[in-house]
mmCIF file of C-alpha atoms in Angstrom:
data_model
loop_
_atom_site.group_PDB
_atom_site.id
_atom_site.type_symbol
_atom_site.label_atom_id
_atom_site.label_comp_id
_atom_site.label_asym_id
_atom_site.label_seq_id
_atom_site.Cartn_x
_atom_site.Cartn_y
_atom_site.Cartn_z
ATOM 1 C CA UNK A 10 41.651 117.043 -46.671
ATOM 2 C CA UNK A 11 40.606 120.154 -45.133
ATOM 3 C CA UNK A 12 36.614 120.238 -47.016
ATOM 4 C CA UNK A 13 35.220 117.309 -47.597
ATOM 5 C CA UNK A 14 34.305 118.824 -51.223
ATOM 6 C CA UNK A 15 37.762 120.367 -52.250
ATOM 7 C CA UNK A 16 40.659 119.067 -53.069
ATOM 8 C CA UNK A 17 44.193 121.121 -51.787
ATOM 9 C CA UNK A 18 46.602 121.528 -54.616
ATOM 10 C CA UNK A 19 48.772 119.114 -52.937
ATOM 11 C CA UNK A 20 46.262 116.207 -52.799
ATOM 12 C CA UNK A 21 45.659 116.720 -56.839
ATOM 13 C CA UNK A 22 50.046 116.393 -57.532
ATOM 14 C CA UNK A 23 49.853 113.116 -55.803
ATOM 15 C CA UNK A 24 46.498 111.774 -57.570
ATOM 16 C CA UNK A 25 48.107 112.427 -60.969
ATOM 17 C CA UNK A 26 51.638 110.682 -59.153
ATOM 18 C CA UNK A 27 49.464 107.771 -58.719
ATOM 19 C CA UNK A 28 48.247 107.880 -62.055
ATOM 20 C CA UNK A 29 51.692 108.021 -63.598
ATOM 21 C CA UNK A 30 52.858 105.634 -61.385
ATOM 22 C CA UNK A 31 49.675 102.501 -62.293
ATOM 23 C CA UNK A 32 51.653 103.188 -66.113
ATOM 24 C CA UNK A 33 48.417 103.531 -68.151
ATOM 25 C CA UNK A 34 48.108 102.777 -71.687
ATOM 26 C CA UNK A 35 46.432 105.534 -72.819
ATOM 27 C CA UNK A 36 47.724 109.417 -72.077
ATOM 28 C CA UNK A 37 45.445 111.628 -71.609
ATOM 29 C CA UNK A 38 45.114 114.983 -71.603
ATOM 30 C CA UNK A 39 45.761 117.145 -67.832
ATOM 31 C CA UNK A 40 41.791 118.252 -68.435
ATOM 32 C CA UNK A 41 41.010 114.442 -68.040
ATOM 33 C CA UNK A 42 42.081 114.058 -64.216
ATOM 34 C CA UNK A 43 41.171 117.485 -63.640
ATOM 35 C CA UNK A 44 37.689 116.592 -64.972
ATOM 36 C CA UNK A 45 37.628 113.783 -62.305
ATOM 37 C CA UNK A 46 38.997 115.763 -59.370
ATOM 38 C CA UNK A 47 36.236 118.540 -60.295
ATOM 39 C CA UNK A 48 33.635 115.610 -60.342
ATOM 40 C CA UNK A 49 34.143 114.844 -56.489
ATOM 41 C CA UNK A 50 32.514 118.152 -55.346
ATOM 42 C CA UNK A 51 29.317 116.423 -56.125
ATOM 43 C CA UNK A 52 28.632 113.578 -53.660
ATOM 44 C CA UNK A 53 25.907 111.927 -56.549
ATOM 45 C CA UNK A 54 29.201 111.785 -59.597
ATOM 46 C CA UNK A 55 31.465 110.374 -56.976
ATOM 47 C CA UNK A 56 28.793 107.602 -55.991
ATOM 48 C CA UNK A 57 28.412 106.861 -59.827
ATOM 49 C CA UNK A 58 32.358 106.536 -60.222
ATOM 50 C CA UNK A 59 32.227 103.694 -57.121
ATOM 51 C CA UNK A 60 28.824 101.983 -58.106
ATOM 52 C CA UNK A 61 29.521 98.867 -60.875
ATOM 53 C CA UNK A 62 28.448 99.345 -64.097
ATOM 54 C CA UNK A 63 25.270 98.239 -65.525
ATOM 55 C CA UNK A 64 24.601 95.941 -68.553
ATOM 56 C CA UNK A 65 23.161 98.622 -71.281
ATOM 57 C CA UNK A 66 19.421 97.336 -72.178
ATOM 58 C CA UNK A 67 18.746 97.137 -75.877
ATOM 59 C CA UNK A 68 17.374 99.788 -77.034
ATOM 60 C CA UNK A 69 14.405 100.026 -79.885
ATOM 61 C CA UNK A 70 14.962 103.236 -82.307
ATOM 62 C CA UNK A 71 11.619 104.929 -82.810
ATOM 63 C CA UNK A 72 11.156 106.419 -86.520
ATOM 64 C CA UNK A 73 8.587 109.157 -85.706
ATOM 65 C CA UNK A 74 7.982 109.964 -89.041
ATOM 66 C CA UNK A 75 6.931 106.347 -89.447
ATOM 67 C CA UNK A 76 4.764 105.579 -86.842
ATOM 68 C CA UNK A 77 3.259 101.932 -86.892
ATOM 69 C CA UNK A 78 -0.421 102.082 -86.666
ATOM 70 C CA UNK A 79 -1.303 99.020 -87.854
ATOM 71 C CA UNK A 80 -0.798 96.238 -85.276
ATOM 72 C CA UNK A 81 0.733 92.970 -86.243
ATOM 73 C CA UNK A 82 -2.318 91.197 -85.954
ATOM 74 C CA UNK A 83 -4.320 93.260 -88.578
ATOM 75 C CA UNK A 84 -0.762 92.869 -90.803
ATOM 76 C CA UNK A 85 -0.630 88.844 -90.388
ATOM 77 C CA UNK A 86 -4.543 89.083 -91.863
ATOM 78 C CA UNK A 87 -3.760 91.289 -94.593
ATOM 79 C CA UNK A 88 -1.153 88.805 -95.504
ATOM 80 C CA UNK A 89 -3.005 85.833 -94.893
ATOM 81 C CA UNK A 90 -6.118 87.468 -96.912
ATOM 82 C CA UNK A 91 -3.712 88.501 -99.939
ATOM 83 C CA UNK A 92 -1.540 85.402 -100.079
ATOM 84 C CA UNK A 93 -4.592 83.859 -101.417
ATOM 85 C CA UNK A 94 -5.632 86.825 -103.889
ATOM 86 C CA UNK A 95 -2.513 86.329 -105.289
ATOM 87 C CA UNK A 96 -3.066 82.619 -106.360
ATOM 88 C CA UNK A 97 -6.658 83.279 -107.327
ATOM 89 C CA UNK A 98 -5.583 86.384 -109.192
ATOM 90 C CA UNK A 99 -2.447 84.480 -111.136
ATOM 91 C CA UNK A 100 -5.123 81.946 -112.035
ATOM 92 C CA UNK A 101 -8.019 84.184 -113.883
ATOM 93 C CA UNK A 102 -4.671 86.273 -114.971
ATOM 94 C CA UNK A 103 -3.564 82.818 -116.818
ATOM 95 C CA UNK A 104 -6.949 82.248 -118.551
ATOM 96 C CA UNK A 105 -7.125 85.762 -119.921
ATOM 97 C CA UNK A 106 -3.989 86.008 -121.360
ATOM 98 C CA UNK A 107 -3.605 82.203 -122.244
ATOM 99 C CA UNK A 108 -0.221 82.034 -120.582
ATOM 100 C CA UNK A 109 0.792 81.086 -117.434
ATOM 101 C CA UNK A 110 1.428 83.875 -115.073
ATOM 102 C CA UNK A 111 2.530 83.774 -111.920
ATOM 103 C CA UNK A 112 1.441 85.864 -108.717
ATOM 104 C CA UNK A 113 3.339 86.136 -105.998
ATOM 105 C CA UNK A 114 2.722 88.451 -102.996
ATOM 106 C CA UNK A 115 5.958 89.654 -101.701
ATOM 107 C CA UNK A 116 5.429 92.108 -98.863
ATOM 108 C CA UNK A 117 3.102 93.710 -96.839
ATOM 109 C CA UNK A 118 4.533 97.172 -95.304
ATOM 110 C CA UNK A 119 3.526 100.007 -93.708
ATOM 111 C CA UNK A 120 5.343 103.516 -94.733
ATOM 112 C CA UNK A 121 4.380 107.110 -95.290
ATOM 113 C CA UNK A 122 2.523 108.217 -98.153
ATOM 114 C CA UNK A 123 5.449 110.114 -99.914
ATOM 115 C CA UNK A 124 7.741 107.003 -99.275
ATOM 116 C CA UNK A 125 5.075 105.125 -101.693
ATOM 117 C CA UNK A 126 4.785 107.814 -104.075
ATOM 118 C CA UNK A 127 8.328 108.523 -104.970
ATOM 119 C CA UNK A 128 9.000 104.906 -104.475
ATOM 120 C CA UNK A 129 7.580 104.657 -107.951
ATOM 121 C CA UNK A 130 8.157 105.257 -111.810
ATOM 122 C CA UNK A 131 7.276 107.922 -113.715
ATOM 123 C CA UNK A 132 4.988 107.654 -115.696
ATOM 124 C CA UNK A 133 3.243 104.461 -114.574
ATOM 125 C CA UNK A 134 -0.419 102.982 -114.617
ATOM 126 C CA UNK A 135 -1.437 104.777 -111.429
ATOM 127 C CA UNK A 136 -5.411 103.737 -110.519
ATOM 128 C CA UNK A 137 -7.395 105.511 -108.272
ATOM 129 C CA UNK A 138 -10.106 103.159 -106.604
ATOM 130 C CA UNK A 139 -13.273 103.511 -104.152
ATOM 131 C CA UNK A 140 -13.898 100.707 -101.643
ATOM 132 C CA UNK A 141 -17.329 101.610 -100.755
ATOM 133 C CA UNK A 142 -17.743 101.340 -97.331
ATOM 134 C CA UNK A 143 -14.131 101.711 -96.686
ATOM 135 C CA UNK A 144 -13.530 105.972 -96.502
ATOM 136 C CA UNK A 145 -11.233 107.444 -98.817
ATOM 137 C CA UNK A 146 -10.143 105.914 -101.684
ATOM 138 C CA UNK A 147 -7.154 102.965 -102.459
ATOM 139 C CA UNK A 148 -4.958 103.077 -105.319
ATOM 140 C CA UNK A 149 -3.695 100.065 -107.409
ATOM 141 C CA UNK A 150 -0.189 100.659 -109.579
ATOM 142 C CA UNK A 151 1.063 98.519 -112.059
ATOM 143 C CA UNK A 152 4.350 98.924 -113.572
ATOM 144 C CA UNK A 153 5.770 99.267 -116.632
ATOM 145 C CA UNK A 154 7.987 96.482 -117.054
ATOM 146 C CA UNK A 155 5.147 94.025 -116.812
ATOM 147 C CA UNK A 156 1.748 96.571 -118.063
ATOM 148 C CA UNK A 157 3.169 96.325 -121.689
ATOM 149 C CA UNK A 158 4.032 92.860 -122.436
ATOM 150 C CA UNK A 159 0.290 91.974 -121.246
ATOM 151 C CA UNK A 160 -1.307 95.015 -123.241
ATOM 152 C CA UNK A 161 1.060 92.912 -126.228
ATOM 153 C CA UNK A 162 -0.299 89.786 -125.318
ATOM 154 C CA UNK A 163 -3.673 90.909 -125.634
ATOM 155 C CA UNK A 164 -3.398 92.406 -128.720
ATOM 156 C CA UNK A 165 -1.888 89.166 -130.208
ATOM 157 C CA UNK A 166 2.160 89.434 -129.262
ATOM 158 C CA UNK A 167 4.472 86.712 -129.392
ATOM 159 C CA UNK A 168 6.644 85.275 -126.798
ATOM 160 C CA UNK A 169 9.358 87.721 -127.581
ATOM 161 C CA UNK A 170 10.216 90.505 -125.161
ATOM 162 C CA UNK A 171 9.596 93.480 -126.632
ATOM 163 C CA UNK A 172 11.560 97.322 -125.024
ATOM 164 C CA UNK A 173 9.268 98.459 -122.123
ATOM 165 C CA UNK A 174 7.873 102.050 -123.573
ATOM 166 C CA UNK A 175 8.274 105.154 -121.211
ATOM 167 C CA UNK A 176 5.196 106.970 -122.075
ATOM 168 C CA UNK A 177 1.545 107.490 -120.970
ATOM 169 C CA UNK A 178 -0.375 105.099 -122.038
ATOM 170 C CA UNK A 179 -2.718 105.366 -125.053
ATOM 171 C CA UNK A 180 -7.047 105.426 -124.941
ATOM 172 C CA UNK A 181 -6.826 102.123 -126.778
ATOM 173 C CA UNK A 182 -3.858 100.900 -123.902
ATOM 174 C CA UNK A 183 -6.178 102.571 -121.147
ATOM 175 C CA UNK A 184 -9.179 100.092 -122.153
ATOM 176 C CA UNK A 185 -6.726 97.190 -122.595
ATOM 177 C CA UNK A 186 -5.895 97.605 -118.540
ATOM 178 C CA UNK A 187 -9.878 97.688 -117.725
ATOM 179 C CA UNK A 188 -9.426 94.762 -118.324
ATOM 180 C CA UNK A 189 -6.409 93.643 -115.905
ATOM 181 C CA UNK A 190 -7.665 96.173 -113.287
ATOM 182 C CA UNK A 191 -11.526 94.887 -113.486
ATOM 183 C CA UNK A 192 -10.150 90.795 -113.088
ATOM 184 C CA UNK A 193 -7.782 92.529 -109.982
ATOM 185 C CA UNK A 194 -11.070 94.162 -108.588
ATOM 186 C CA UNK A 195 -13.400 91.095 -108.939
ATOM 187 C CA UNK A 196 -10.524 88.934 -107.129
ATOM 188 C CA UNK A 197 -9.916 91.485 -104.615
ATOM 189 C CA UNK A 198 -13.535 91.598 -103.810
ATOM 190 C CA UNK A 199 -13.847 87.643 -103.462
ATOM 191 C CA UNK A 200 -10.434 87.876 -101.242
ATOM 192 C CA UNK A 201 -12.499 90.273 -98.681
ATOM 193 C CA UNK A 202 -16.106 89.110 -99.018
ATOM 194 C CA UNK A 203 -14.904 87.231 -95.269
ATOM 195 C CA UNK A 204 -14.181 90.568 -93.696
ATOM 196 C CA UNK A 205 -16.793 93.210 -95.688
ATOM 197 C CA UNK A 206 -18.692 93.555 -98.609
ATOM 198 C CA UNK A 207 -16.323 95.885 -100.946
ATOM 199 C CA UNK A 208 -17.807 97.763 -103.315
ATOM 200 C CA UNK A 209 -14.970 98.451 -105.983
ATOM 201 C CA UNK A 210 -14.450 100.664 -109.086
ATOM 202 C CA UNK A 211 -12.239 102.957 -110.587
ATOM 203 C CA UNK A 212 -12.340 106.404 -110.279
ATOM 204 C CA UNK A 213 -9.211 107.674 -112.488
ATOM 205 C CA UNK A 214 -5.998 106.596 -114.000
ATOM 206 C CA UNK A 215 -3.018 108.822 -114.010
ATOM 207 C CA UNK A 216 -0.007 108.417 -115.389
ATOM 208 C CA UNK A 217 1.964 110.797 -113.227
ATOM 209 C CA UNK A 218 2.078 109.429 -109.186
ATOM 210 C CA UNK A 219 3.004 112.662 -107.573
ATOM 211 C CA UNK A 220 0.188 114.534 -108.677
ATOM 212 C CA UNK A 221 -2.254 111.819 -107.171
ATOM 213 C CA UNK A 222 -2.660 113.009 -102.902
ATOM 214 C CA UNK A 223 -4.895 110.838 -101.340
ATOM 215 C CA UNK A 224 -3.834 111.339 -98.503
ATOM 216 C CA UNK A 225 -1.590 113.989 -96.186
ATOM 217 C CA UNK A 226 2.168 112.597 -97.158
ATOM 218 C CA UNK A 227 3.275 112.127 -93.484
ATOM 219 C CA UNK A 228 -0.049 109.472 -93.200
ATOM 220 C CA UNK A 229 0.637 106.242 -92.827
ATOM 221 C CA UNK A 230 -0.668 103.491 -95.500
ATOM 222 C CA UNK A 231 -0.328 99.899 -95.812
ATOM 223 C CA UNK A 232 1.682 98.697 -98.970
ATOM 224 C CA UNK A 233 1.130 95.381 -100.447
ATOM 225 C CA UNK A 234 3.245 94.202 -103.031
ATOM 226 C CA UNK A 235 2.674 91.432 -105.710
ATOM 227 C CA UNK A 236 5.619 90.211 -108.370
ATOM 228 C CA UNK A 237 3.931 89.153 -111.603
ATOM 229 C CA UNK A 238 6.180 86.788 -114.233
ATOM 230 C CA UNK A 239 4.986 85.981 -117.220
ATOM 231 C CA UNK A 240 8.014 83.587 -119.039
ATOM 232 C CA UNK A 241 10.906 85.711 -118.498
ATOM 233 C CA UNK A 242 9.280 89.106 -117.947
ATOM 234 C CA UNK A 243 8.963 90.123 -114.085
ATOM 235 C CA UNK A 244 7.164 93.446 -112.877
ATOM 236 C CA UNK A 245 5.659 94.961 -109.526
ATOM 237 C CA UNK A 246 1.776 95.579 -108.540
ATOM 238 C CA UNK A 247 1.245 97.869 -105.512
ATOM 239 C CA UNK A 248 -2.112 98.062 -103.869
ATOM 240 C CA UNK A 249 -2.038 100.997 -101.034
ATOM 241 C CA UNK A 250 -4.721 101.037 -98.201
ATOM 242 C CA UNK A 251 -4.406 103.998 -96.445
ATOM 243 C CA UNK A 252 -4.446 103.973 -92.736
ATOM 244 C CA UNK A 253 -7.451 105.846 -92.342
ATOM 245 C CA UNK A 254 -9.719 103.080 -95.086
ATOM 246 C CA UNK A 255 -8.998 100.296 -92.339
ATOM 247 C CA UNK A 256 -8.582 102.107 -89.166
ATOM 248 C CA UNK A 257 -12.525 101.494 -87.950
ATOM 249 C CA UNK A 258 -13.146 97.871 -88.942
ATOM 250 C CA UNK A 259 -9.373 97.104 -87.386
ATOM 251 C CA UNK A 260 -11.439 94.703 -85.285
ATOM 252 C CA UNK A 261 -12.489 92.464 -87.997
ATOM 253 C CA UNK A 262 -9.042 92.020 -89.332
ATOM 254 C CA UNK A 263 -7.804 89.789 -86.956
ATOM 255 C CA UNK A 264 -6.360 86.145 -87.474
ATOM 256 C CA UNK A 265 -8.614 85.257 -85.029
ATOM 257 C CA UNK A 266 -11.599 85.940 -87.689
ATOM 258 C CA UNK A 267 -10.118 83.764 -90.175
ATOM 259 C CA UNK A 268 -9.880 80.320 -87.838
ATOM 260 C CA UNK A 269 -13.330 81.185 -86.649
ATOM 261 C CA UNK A 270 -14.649 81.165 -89.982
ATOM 262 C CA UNK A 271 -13.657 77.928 -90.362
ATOM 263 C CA UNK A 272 -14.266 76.315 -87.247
ATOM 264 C CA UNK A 273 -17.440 77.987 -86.323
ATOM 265 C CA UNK A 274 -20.675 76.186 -87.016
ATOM 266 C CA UNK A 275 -23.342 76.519 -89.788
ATOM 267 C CA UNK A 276 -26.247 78.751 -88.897
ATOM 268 C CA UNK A 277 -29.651 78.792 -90.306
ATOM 269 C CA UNK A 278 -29.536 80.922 -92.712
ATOM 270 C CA UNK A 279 -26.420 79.549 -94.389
ATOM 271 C CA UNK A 280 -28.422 75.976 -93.834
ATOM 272 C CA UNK A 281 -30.723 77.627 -95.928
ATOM 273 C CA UNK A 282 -28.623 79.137 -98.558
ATOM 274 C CA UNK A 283 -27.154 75.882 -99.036
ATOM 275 C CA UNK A 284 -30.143 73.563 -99.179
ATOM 276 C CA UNK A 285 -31.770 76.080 -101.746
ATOM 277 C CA UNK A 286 -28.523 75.774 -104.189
ATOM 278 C CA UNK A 287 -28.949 71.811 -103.837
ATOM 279 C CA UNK A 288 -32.094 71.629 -104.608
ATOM 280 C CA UNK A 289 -31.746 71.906 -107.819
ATOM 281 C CA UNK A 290 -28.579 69.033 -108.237
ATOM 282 C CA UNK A 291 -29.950 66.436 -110.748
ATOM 283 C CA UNK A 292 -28.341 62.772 -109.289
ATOM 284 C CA UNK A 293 -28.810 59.568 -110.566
ATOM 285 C CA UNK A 294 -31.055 57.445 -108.830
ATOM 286 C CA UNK A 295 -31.170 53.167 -109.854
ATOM 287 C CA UNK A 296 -33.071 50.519 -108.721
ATOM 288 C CA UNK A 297 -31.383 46.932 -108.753
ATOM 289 C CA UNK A 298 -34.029 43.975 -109.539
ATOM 290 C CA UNK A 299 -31.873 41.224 -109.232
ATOM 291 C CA UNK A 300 -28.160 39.907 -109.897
ATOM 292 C CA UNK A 301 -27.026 36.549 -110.912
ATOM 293 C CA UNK A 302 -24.042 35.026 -113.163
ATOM 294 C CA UNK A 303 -24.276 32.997 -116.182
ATOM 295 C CA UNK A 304 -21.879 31.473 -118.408
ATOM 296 C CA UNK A 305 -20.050 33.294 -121.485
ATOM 297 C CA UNK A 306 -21.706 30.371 -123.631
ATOM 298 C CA UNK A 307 -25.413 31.051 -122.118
ATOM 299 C CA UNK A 308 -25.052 34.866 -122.902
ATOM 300 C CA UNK A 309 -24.017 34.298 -126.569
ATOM 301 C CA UNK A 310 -26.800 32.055 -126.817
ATOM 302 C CA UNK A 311 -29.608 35.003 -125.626
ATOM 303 C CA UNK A 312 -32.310 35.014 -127.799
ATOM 304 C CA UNK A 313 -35.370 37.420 -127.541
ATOM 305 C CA UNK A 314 -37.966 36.060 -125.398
ATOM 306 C CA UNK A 315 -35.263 33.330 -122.830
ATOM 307 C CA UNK A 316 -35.901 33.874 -119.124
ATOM 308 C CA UNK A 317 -32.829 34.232 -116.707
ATOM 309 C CA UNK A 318 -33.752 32.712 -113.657
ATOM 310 C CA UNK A 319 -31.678 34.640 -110.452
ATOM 311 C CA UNK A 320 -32.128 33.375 -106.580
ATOM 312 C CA UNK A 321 -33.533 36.537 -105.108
ATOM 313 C CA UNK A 322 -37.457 35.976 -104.539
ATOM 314 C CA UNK A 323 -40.054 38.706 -106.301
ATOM 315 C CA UNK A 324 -41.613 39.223 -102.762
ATOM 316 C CA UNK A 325 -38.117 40.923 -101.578
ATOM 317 C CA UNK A 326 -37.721 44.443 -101.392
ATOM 318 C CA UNK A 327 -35.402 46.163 -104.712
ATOM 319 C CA UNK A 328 -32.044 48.398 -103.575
ATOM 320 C CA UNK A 329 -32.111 51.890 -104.678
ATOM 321 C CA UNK A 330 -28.773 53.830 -105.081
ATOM 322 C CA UNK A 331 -28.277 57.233 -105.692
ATOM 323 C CA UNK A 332 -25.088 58.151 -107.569
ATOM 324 C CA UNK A 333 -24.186 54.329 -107.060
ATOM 325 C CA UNK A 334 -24.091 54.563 -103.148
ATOM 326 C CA UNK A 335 -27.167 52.353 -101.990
ATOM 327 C CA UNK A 336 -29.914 54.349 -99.632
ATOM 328 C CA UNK A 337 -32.872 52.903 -99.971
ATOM 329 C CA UNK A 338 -35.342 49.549 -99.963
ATOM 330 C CA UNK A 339 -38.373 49.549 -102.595
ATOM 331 C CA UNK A 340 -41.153 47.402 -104.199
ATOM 332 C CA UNK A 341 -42.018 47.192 -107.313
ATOM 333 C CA UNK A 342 -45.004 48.562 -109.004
ATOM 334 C CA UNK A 343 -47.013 50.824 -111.387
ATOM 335 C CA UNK A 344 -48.131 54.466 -111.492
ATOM 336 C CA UNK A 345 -50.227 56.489 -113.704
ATOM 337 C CA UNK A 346 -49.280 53.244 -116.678
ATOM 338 C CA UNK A 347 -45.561 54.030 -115.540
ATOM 339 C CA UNK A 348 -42.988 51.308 -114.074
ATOM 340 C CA UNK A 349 -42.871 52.781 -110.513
ATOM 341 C CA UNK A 350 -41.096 51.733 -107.173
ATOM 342 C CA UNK A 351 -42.462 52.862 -103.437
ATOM 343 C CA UNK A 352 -39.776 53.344 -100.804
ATOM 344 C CA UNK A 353 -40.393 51.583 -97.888
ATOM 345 C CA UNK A 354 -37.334 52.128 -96.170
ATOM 346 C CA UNK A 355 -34.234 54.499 -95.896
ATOM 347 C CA UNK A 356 -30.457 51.869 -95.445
ATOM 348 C CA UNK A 357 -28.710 53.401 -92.458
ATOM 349 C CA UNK A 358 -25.315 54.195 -92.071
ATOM 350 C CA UNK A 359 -22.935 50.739 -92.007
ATOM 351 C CA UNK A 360 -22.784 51.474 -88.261
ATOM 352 C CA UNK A 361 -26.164 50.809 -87.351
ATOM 353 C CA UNK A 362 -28.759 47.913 -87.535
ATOM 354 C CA UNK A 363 -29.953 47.465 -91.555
ATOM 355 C CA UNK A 364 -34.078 48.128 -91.266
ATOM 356 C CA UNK A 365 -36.491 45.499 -91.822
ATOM 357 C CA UNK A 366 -38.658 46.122 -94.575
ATOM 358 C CA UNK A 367 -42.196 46.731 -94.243
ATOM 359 C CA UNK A 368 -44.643 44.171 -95.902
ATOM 360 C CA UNK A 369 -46.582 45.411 -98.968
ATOM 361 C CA UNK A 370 -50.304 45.192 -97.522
ATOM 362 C CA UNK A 371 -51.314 43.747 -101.049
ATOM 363 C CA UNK A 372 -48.593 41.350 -101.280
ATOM 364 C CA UNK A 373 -48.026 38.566 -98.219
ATOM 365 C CA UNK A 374 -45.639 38.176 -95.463
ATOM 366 C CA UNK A 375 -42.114 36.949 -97.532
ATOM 367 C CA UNK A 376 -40.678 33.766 -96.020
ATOM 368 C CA UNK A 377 -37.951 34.815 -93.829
ATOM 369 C CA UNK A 378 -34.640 33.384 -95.541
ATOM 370 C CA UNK A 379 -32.094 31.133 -93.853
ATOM 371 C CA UNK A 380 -29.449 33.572 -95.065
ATOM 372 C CA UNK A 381 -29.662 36.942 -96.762
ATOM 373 C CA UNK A 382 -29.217 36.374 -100.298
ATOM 374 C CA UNK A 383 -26.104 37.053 -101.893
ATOM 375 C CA UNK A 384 -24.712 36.787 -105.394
ATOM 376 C CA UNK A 385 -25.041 33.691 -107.272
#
């Protein structure tokens, strides 16, 4: 080889003899070896052609016109947070309708606005919703399929499926769903009172999705889906949180927060909250004088005015129970021209030493007993 970078005509002819000669599957076109013998004048191609190939890495796709914003984290508590809304929901869904309806939450996406809008029918129930403090607002859709044969159930339907209607709905149908939409609000604000304090309502309804824009339609929301069945009827409920309604308390949806608020201990002030709602809790409270047995013949023999005689001695402290669980020791007396007993002694847990009573200072010292007394 004269240049180190050029090949001489005759050097090519016996390359492609050499070819020819290995008998290769495959012809290919003259331009193929050609395309090699061109590739030597750079030094960096031939190195590539020498150096072993590489295992290919796997490789992601990126969708830029659906970015993920919301990290998995935030997703696994929107799930966790909704999973329960569901059941809650289904339940107070149940009682209205006296049926049994069943709520299942069946995804929890993220896509572009305009994916979600023409994702859906036309027309449909199509609410509008603030989340005050939450910016912007959310929208709830209910579809068709399953809006009607609840707006027939309310107004006194049978069992039978009746055609789904493709209309707008009526003023009479519009205050049948305030009703559906108010029970899905309440829920939904229970389901988030861990996270914030939502302040729900509806703004609108519109029967028509597309000309609802909440947002730009390249924005990214969340979508989270929930399949109602009622007997053999199934439909879809969409609730869409738009990126920018979560994006500054991201922090607080975390799965983190929902262990801790669990685990974490009781502070003062929900001490206090608590105490004040139990203050009010009637309970039962009994005293027990005494306890013996007696034979079915003595007892039919009662008359008014016989003495049972027990073995527990009057100068013995009384048990108290509250709701049947024993807490306290007592004596016997009289208040204000009422039967009264004073507590002179709170029982410990089983655990722990039983007290000794204290001796009345009217009454005296009660001989101490061999054995505690015990049922006779």
């Amino acid at each position: 080889m004269g240049n180190d970078n050029v090949l001489s005509q005759a050097e090519v002819e016996s390359l492609l003899s050499a070819m020819e000669a290995s008998g290769p599957k495959k012809t290919e076109p003259a331009a193929a070896p050609q395309a090699a013998a061109v590739q030597s004048f750079s030094p960096a191609a031939g190195d590539d052609i020498t150096r072993p190939s590489r295992p290919r890495e796997k490789i992601t796709p990126y969708d830029f016109k659906r970015p993920e914003r919301v990290g998995k984290e935030q997703m696994r508590a929107l799930q966790s947070m909704h999973e329960g809304f569901g059941r809650n929901f289904g339940a107070a869904l149940s009682g209205l309708l006296r049926n049994i309806v069943e709520v299942k939450l069946t995804s929890v996406d993220q896509l572009t606005y305009s994916e979600f809008i023409f994702s859906l029918e036309n027309p449909s129930c199509f609410n509008l919703l603030t989340a005050s403090p939450l910016e912007g607002n959310l929208i709830l859709d209910i579809n068709p399929s399953i809006l009607y044969p609840i707006i027939d159930r309310l107004l006194g339907g049978g069992k039978e499926s009746s055609p789904v209607s493709r209309r707008p709905l009526t003023e009479i149908e519009l205050t049948l769903v305030s009703r559906i939409t108010n029970l899905f609000l309440r829920e939904l604000r229970s389901a988030w009172e861990n996270v914030l304090e939502l302040q729900l309502g509806v703004v609108r309804v519109e029967s028509n999705p597309q000309l609802v824009q909440i947002v730009p339609p390249n924005e990214v929301v969340v979508l989270i889906s929930f399949e109602l069945t009622i007997g053999d009827v199934r439909g879809m409920m969409n609730l869409c949180i738009p990126f920018n309604s979560i994006e500054r308390i991201g922090g607080k949806l975390t799965a983190n927060t929902w262990f801790a608020y669990g685990t974490s201990e009781v502070s003062e002030e929900s001490r206090r909250a608590l105490s004040s709602q139990m203050d009010g809790a009637s309970v039962e409270l009994g005293v027990t004088l005494a306890e013996t047995t007696i034979t079915t013949e003595d007892l039919l023999d009662l008359r008014v005015g016989d003495v049972i005689t027990t073995s527990k001695d009057s100068r013995e402290p009384l048990k108290v129970s509250v709701n049947g669980v024993t807490k306290f020791l007592a004596y016997p007396g009289a208040f204000k021209g009422r039967k009264a007993i004073q507590v002179d002694a709170i029982i410990p847990p089983k655990n722990q030493k039983p007290p000794q009573p204290k001796t009345p200072t009217n009454q005296p010292a009660p001989p101490q007993p061999a054995k505690p007394p015990g049922k006779k």
